[in-house]
CSV table of C-alpha atoms in Angstrom, one decimal:
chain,number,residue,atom,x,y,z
A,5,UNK,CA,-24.4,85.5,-19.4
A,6,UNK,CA,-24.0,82.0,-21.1
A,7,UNK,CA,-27.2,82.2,-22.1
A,8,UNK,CA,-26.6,85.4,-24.0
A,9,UNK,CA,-23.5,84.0,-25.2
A,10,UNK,CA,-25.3,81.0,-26.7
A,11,UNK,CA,-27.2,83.3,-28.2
A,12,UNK,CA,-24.7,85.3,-29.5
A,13,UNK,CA,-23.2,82.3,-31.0
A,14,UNK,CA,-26.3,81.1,-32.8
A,15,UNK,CA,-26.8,84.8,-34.5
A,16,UNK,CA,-23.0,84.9,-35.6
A,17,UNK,CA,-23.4,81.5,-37.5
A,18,UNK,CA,-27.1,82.3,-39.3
A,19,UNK,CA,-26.9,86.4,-39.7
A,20,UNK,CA,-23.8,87.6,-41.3
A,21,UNK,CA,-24.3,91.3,-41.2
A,22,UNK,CA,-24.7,91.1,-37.6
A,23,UNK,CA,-21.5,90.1,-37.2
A,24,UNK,CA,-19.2,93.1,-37.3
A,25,UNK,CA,-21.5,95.0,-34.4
A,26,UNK,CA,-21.8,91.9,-32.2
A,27,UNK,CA,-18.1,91.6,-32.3
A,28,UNK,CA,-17.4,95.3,-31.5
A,29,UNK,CA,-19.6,95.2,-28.3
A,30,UNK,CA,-17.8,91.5,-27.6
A,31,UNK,CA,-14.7,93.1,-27.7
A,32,UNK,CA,-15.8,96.4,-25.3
A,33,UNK,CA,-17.3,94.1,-23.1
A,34,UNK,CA,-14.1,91.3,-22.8
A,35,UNK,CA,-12.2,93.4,-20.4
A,36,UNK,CA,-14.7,93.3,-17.8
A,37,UNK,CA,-15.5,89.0,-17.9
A,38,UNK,CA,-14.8,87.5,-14.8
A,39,UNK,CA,-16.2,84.2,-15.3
A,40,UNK,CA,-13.7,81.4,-16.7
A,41,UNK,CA,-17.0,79.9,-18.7
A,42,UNK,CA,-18.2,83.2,-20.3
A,43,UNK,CA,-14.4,83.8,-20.7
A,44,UNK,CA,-13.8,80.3,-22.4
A,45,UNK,CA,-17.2,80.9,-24.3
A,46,UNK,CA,-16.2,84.6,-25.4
A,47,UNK,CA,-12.9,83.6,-26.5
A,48,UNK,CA,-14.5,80.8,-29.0
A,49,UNK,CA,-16.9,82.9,-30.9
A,50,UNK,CA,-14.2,86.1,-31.1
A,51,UNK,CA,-11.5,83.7,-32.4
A,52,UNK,CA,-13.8,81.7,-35.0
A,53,UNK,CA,-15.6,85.5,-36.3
A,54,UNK,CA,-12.5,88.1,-36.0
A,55,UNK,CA,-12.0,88.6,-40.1
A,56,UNK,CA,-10.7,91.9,-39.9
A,57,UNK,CA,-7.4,92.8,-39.1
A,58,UNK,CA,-8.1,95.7,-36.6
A,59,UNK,CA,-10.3,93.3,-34.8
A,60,UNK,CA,-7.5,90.5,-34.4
A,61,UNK,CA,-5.6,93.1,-33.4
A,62,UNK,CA,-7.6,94.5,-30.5
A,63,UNK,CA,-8.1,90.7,-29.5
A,64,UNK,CA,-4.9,90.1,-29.5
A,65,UNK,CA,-4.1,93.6,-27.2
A,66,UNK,CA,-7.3,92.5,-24.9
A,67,UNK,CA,-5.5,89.1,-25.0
A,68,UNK,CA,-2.1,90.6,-23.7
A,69,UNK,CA,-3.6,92.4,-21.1
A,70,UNK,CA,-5.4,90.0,-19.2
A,71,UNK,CA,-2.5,87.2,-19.5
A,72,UNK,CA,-0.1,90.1,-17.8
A,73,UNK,CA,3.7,90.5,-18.7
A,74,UNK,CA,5.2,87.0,-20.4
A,75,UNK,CA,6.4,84.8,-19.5
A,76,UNK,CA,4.2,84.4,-16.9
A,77,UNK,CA,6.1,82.1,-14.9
A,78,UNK,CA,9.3,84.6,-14.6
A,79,UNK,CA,6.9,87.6,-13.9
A,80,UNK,CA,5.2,85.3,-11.3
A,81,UNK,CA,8.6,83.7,-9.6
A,82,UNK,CA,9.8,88.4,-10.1
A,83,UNK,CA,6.6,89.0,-8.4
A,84,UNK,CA,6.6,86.8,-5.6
A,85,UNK,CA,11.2,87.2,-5.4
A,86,UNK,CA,9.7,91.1,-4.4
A,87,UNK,CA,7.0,90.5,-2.0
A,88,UNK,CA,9.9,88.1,-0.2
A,89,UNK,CA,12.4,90.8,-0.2
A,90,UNK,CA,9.7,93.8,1.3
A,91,UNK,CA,8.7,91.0,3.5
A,92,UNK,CA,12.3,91.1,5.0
A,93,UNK,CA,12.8,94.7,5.0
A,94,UNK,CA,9.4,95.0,6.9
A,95,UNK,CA,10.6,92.4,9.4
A,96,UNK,CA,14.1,93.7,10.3
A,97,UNK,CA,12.6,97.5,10.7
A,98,UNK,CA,10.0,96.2,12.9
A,99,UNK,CA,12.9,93.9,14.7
A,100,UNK,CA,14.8,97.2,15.5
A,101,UNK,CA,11.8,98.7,17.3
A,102,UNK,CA,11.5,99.1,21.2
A,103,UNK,CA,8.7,98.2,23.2
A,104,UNK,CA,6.0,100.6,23.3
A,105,UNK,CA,4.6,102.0,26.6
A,106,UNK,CA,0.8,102.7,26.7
A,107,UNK,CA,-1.5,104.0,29.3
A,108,UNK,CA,-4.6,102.3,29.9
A,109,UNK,CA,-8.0,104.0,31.4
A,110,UNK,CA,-7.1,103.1,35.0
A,111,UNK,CA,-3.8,104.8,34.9
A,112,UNK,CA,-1.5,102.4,34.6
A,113,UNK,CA,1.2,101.3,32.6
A,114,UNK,CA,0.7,98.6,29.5
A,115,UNK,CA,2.9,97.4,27.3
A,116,UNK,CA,3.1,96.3,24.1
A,117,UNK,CA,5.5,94.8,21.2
A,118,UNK,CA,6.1,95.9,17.8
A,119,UNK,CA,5.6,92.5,16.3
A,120,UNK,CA,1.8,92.0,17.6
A,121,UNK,CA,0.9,95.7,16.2
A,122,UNK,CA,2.4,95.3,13.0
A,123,UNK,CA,-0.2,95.0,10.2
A,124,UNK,CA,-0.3,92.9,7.2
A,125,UNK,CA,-0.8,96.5,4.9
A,126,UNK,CA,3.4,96.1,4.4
A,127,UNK,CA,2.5,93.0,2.2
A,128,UNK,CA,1.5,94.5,-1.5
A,129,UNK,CA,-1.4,92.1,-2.5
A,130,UNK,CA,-1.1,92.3,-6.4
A,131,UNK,CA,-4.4,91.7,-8.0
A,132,UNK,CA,-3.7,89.2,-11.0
A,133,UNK,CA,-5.1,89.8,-14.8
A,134,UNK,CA,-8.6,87.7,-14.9
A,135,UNK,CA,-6.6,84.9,-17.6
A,136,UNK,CA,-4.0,84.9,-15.6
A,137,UNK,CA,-6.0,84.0,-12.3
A,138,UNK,CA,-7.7,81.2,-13.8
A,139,UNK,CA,-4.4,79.6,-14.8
A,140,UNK,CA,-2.7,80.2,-11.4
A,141,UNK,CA,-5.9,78.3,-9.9
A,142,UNK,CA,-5.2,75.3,-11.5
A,143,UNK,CA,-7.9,75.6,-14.7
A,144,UNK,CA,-5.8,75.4,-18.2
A,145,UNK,CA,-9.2,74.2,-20.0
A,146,UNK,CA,-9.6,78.0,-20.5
A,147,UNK,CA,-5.2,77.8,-21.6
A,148,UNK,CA,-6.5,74.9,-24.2
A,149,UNK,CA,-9.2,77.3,-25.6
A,150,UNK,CA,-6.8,80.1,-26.1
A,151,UNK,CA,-4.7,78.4,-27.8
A,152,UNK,CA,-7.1,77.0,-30.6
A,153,UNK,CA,-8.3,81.2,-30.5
A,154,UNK,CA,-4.6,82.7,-31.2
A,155,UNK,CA,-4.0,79.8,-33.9
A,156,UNK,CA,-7.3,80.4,-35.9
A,157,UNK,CA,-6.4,84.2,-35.3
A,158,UNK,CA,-2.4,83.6,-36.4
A,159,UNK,CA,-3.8,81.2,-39.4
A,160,UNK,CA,-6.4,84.2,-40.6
A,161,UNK,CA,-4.5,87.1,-40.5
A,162,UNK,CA,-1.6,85.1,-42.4
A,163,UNK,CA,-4.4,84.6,-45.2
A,164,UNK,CA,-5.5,88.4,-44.9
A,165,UNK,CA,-1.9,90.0,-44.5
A,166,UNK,CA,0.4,89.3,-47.5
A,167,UNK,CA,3.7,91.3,-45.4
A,168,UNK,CA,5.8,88.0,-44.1
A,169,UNK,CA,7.1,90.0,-41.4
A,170,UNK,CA,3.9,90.8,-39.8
A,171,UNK,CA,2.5,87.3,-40.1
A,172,UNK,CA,5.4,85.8,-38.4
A,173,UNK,CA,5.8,88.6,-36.0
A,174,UNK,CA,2.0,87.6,-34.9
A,175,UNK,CA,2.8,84.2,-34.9
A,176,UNK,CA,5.2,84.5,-32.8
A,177,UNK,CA,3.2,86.5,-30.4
A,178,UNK,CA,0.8,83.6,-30.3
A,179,UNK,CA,3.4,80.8,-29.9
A,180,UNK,CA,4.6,82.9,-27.3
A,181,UNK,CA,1.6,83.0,-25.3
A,182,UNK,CA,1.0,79.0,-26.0
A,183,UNK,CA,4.4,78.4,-24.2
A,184,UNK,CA,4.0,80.6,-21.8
A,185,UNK,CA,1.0,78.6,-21.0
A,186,UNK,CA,2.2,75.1,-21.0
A,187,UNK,CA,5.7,76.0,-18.9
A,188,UNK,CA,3.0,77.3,-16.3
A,189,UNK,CA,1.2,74.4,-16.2
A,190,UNK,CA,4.6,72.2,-15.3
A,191,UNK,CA,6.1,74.7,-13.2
A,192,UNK,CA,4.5,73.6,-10.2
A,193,UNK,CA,3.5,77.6,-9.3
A,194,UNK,CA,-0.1,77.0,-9.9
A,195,UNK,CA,-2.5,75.0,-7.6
A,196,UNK,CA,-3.1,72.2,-9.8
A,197,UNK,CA,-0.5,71.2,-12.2
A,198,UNK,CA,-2.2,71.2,-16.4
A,199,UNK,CA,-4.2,67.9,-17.9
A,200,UNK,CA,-2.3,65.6,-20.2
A,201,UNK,CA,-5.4,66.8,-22.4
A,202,UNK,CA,-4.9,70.3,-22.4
A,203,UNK,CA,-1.3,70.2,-22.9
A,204,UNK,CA,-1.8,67.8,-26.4
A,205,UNK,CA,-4.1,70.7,-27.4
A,206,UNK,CA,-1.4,73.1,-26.9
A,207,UNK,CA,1.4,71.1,-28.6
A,208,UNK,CA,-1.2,70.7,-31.4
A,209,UNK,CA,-2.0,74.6,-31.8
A,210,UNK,CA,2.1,75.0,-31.5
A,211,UNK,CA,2.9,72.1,-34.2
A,212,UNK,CA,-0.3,73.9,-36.5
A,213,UNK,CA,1.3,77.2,-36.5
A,214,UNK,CA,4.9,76.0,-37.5
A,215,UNK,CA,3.9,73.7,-39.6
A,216,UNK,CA,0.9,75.1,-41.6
A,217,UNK,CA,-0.2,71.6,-43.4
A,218,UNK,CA,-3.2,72.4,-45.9
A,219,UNK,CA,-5.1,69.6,-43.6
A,220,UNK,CA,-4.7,71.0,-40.1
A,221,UNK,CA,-5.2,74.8,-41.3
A,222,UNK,CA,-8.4,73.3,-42.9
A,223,UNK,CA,-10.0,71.8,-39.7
A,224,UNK,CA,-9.0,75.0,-38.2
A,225,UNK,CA,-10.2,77.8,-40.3
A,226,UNK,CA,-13.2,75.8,-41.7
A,227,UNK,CA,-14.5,72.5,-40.3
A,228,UNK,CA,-15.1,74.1,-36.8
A,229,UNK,CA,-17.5,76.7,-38.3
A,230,UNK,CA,-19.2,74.0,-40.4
A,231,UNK,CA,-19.3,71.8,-37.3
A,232,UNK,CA,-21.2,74.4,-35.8
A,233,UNK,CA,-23.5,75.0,-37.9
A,234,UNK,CA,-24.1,71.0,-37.9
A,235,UNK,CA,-25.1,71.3,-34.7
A,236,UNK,CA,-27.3,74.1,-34.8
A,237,UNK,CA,-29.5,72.5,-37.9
A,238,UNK,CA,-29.4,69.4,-35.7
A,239,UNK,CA,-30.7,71.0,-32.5
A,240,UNK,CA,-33.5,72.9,-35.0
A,241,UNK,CA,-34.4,69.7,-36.1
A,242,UNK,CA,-34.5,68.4,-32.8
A,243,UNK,CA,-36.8,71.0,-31.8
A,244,UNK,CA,-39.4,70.9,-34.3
A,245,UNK,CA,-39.3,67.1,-33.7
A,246,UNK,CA,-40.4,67.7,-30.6
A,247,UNK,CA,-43.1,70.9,-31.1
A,248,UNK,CA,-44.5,67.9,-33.7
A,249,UNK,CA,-45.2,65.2,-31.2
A,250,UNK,CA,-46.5,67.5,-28.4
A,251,UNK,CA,-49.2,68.8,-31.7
A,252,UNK,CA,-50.1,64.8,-32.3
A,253,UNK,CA,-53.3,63.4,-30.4
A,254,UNK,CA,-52.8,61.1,-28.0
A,255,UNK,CA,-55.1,57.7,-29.0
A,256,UNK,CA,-54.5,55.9,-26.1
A,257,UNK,CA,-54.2,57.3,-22.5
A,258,UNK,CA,-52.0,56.1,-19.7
A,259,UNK,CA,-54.6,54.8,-17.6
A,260,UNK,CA,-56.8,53.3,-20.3
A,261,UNK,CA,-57.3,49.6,-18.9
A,262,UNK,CA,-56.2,46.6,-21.1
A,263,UNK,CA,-58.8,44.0,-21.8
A,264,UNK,CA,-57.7,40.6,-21.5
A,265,UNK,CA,-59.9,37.8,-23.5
A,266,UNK,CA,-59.1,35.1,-21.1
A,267,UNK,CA,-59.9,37.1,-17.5
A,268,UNK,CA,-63.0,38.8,-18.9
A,269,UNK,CA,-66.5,38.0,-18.8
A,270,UNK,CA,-68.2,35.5,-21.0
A,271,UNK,CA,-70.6,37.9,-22.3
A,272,UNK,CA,-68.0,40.9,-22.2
A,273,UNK,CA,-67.2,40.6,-26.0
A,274,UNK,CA,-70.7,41.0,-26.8
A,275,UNK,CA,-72.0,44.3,-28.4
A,276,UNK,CA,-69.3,46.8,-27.8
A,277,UNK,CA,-66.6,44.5,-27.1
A,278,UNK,CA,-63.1,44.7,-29.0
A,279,UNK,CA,-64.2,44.0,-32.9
A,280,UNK,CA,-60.4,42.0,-33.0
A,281,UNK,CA,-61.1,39.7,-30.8
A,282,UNK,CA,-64.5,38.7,-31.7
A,283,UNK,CA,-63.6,38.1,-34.7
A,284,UNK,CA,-60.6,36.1,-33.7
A,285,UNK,CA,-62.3,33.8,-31.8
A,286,UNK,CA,-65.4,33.6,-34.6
A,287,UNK,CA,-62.4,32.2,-36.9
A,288,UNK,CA,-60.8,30.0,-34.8
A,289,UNK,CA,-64.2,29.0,-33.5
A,290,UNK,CA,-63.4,29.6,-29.7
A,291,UNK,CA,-65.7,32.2,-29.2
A,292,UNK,CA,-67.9,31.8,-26.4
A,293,UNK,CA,-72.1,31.1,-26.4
A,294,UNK,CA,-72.7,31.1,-22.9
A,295,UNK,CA,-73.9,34.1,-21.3
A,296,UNK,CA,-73.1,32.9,-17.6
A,297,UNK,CA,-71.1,35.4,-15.3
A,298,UNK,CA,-67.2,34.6,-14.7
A,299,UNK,CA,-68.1,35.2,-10.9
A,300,UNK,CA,-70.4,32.3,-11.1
A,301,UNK,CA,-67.8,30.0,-12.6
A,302,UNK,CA,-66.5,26.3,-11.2
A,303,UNK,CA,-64.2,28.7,-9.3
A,304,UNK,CA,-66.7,30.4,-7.0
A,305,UNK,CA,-68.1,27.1,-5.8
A,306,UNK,CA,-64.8,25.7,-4.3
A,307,UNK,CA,-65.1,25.7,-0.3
A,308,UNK,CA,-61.9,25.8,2.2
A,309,UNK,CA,-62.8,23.1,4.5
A,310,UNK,CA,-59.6,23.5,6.9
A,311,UNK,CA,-57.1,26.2,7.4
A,312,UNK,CA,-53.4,26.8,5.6
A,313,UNK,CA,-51.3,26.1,9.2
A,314,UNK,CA,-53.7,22.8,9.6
A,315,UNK,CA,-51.4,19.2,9.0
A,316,UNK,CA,-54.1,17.7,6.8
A,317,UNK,CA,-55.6,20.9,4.3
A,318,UNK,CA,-59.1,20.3,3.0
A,319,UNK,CA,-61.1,21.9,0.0
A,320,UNK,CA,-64.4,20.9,-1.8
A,321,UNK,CA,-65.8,21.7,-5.3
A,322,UNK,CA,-69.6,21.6,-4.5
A,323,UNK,CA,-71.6,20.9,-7.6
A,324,UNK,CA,-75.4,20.8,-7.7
A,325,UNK,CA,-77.5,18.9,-10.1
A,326,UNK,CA,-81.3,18.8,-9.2
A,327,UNK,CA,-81.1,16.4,-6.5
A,328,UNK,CA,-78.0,15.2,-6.5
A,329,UNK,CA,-75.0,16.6,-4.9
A,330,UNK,CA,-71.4,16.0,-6.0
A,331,UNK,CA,-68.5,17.0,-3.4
A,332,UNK,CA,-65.0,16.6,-5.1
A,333,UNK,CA,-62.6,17.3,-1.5
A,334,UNK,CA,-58.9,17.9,-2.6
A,335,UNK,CA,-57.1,16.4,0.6
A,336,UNK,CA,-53.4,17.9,1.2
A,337,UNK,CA,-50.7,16.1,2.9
A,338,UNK,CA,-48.7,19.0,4.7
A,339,UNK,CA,-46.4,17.3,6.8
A,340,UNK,CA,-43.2,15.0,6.4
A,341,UNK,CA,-45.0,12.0,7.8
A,342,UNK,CA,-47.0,9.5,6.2
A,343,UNK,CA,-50.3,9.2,7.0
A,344,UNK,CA,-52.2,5.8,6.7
A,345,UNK,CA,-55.9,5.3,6.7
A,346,UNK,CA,-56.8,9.0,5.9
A,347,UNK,CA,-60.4,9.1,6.1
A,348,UNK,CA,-63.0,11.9,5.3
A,349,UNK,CA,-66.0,11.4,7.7
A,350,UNK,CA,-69.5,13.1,6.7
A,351,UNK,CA,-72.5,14.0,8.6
A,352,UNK,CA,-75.7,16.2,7.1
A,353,UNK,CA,-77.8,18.2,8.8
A,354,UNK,CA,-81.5,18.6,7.2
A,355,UNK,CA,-82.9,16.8,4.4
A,356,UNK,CA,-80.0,15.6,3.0
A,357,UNK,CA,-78.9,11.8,2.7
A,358,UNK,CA,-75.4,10.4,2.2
A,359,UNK,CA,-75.0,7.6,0.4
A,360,UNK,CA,-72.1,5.6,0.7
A,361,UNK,CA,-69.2,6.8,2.8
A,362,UNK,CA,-65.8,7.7,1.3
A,363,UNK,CA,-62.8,5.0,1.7
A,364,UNK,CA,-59.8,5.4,3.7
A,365,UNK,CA,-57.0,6.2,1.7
A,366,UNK,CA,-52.9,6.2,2.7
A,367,UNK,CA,-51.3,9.2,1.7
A,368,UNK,CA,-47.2,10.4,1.3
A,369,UNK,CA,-45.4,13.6,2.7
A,370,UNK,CA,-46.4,16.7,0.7
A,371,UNK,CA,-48.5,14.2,-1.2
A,372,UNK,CA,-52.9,14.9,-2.1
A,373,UNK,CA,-55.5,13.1,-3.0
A,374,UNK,CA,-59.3,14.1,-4.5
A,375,UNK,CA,-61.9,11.8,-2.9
A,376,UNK,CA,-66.1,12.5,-4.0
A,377,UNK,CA,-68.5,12.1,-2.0
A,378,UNK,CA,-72.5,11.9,-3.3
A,379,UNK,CA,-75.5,13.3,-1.0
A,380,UNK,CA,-78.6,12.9,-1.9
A,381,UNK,CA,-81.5,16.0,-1.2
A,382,UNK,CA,-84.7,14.7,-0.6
A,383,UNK,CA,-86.5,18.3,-0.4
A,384,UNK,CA,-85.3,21.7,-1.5
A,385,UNK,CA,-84.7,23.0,1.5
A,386,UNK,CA,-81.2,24.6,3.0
A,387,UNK,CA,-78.6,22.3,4.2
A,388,UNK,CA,-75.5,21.8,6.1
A,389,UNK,CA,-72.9,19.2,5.6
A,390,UNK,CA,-70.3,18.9,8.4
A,391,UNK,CA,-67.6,16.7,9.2
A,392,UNK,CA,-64.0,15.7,9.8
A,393,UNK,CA,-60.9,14.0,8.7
A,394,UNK,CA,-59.2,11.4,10.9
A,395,UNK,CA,-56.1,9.6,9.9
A,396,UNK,CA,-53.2,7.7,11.9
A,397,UNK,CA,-49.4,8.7,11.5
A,398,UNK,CA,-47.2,6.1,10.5
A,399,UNK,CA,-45.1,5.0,13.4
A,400,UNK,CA,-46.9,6.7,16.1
A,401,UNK,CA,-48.6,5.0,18.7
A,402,UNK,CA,-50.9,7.9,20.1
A,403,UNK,CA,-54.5,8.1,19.2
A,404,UNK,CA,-56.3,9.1,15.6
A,405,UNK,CA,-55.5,12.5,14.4
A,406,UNK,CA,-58.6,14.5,14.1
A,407,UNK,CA,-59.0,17.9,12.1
A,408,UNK,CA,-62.4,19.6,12.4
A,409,UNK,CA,-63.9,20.3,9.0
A,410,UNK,CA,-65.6,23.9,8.2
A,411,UNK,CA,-69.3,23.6,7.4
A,412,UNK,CA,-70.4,23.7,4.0
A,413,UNK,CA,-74.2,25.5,3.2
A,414,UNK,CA,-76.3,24.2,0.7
A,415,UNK,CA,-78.4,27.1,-0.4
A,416,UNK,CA,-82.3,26.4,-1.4
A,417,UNK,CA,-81.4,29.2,-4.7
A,418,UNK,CA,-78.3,26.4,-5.6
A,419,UNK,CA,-81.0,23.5,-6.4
């Protein structure tokens, strides 16, 4: 139903000659609402598009009707002043009443009071008008909406209707119904007692329709519908905004991968590579001439020697020229102690030649050190190198410290 409502509203505002037979079957229909939105909602679009005086009539009448007698709050405090008094009468006839005598299946004698077999029928369950439900459960947003209906209805039919005397006969009719309202809202008879909010709106439609200043009938008769049609071109716009980018091509998809210059390879820029960067680097005269694989970069040839948890941690760039071989060991002071003559001790297995063994060097806590070592190769053949480091800890008195070296394989295809 809000849908349709929504819908209603949106032909109101952009067909006019729709308008007198949508409000006819809106008005057939408001009777039987029972739903304080499409209620609220109905009440908007019948109050901003009633231009006839038979139709702000017949609002008015549907109006009366589902609010009940006014004001409410002395047809309410009536009401329930009558259920107390049958409520009495019901008690003091059943207080007069003997005790029944029944017979049960076995024959024998039950009894039974009048109190327990009275039934709660005596009680006249009065079934409230659908306005007048909503307010008595606490909800005067719907109280605030008919208010701004009966003064756009008061404030049109006084522009329609040049007879003083009706116009302030059905201005009074709606400032009654606005007070009615707002004393029910701080009477304390509904559930919830009414929003500093809604009662503003109410003293607002009440100071509108006795004081009829050009401004305020202005933002009542005409800025709301212009407002709404505001909206409407805004959510059009909005809409064919969106059919426009979901009509676009998408250039670039979600998982296309991003190339970065610096972690690709050296040749990787080469024939279909990205035409911006290669001519970036051809400017700034960065670009890259050799065609060697990143895998097979200084990176790749760096060898762990010892393990992360070991005291002393040991790696080794191993770099290969012909028949020399170059090992650059990175040594890694991980304890707090100090450790004095730190030295790496090498041994070869094969056809390979050290030649001059590496000093002994003192190193801090946390602190490193690099220390090369050159082997000679005397035939290309495959080689190990092996070894350890050995160092003493300041201030102990135990033996050397040993940590055992992984191997490192010389490969015939390095030479």
């Amino acid at each position: 139903a809000m849908d349709v409502l929504i819908f209603v509203r949106e032909a109101m505002t952009r067909f006019d000659n729709l308008r007198p037979i949508i409000i006819e079957k809106l008005l057939e229909a408001f009777s039987g609402i029972r739903s304080v939105k499409i209620h609220r909602a109905a009440l908007w679009i019948l109050g901003e598009y009633c231009e006839k005086v038979e139709d702000i009539q017949t609002l008015m009448s549907e109006i009366r009707q589902s609010l009940g007698e006014l004001p409410i709050v002395d047809d309410e405090m009536k009401k329930a002043a009558g259920e107390e008094m049958m409520d009495d009468e019901s008690i003091n006839a059943n207080a007069g009443g003997g005790v029944q005598k029944l017979v049960t299946a076995d024959g024998t004698y039950a009894t039974q009071s009048a109190f327990s077999s009275a039934t709660e029928t005596n009680k006249k369950d009065v079934e409230r008008p659908p306005l007048r439900k909503y307010l008595m459960d606490g909800d005067f947003f719907i109280g605030a909406a008919l208010g701004g209906t009966l003064t756009k209805l008061a404030l049109r039919f006084a522009g329609i209707v040049g007879d003083e005397k009706k116009q302030n006969r059905l201005t009074a009719e709606c400032m009654l119904v606005i007070t009615s309202i707002m004393h029910l809202g701080v009477s304390g008879l509904p559930e919830k007692k009414i929003t500093k909010d809604d009662l503003d709106r109410l003293n607002l439609c009440l100071k509108v329709l006795s004081d009829r200043s050009p401004l305020l009938v202005q933002v009542f008769s005409g800025d709301c519908r212009d407002a709404l049609g505001q909206m409407l071109e805004a959510m059009m716009q909005v809409e064919q905004s969106g059919k426009e980018g979901e009509k676009r091509s998408v250039t670039v998809q979600p998982d296309t991968p991003i190339n970065f210059l610096q972690l690709s390879k050296l040749d990787s820029l080469m024939g279909t590579g990205d035409m911006l960067d290669m001519s970036l680097s051809a400017a700034l005269g960065t670009g890259r001439v050799s065609t060697a694989d990143f895998a097979t970069s200084k990176l790749n040839k760096v060898t762990q020697l010892t393990g992360f948890s070991d005291p002393v941690y040991a790696e080794a760039y191993v770099n290969v020229n012909q028949y020399d071989i170059v090992l650059d060991v990175l040594i890694v002071n991980q304890t707090r102690d100090t450790l004095q003559n730190c030295t790496l001790e090498l041994a070869t297995l094969g056809d390979l030649k050290l030649v001059e063994k590496p000093q002994p060097i003192v190193l801090a806590p946390n602190d490193f050190a690099n220390i090369k070592a050159n082997v000679k190769v005397a035939s290309t053949e495959n080689g190990i190198i092996f070894g350890n480091i050995v160092y003493d800890v300041k201030g102990a008195v135990s033996d050397r410290n040993v940590v055992v070296l992984n191997d490192i394989h010389i490969d015939i295809m390095d030479y």
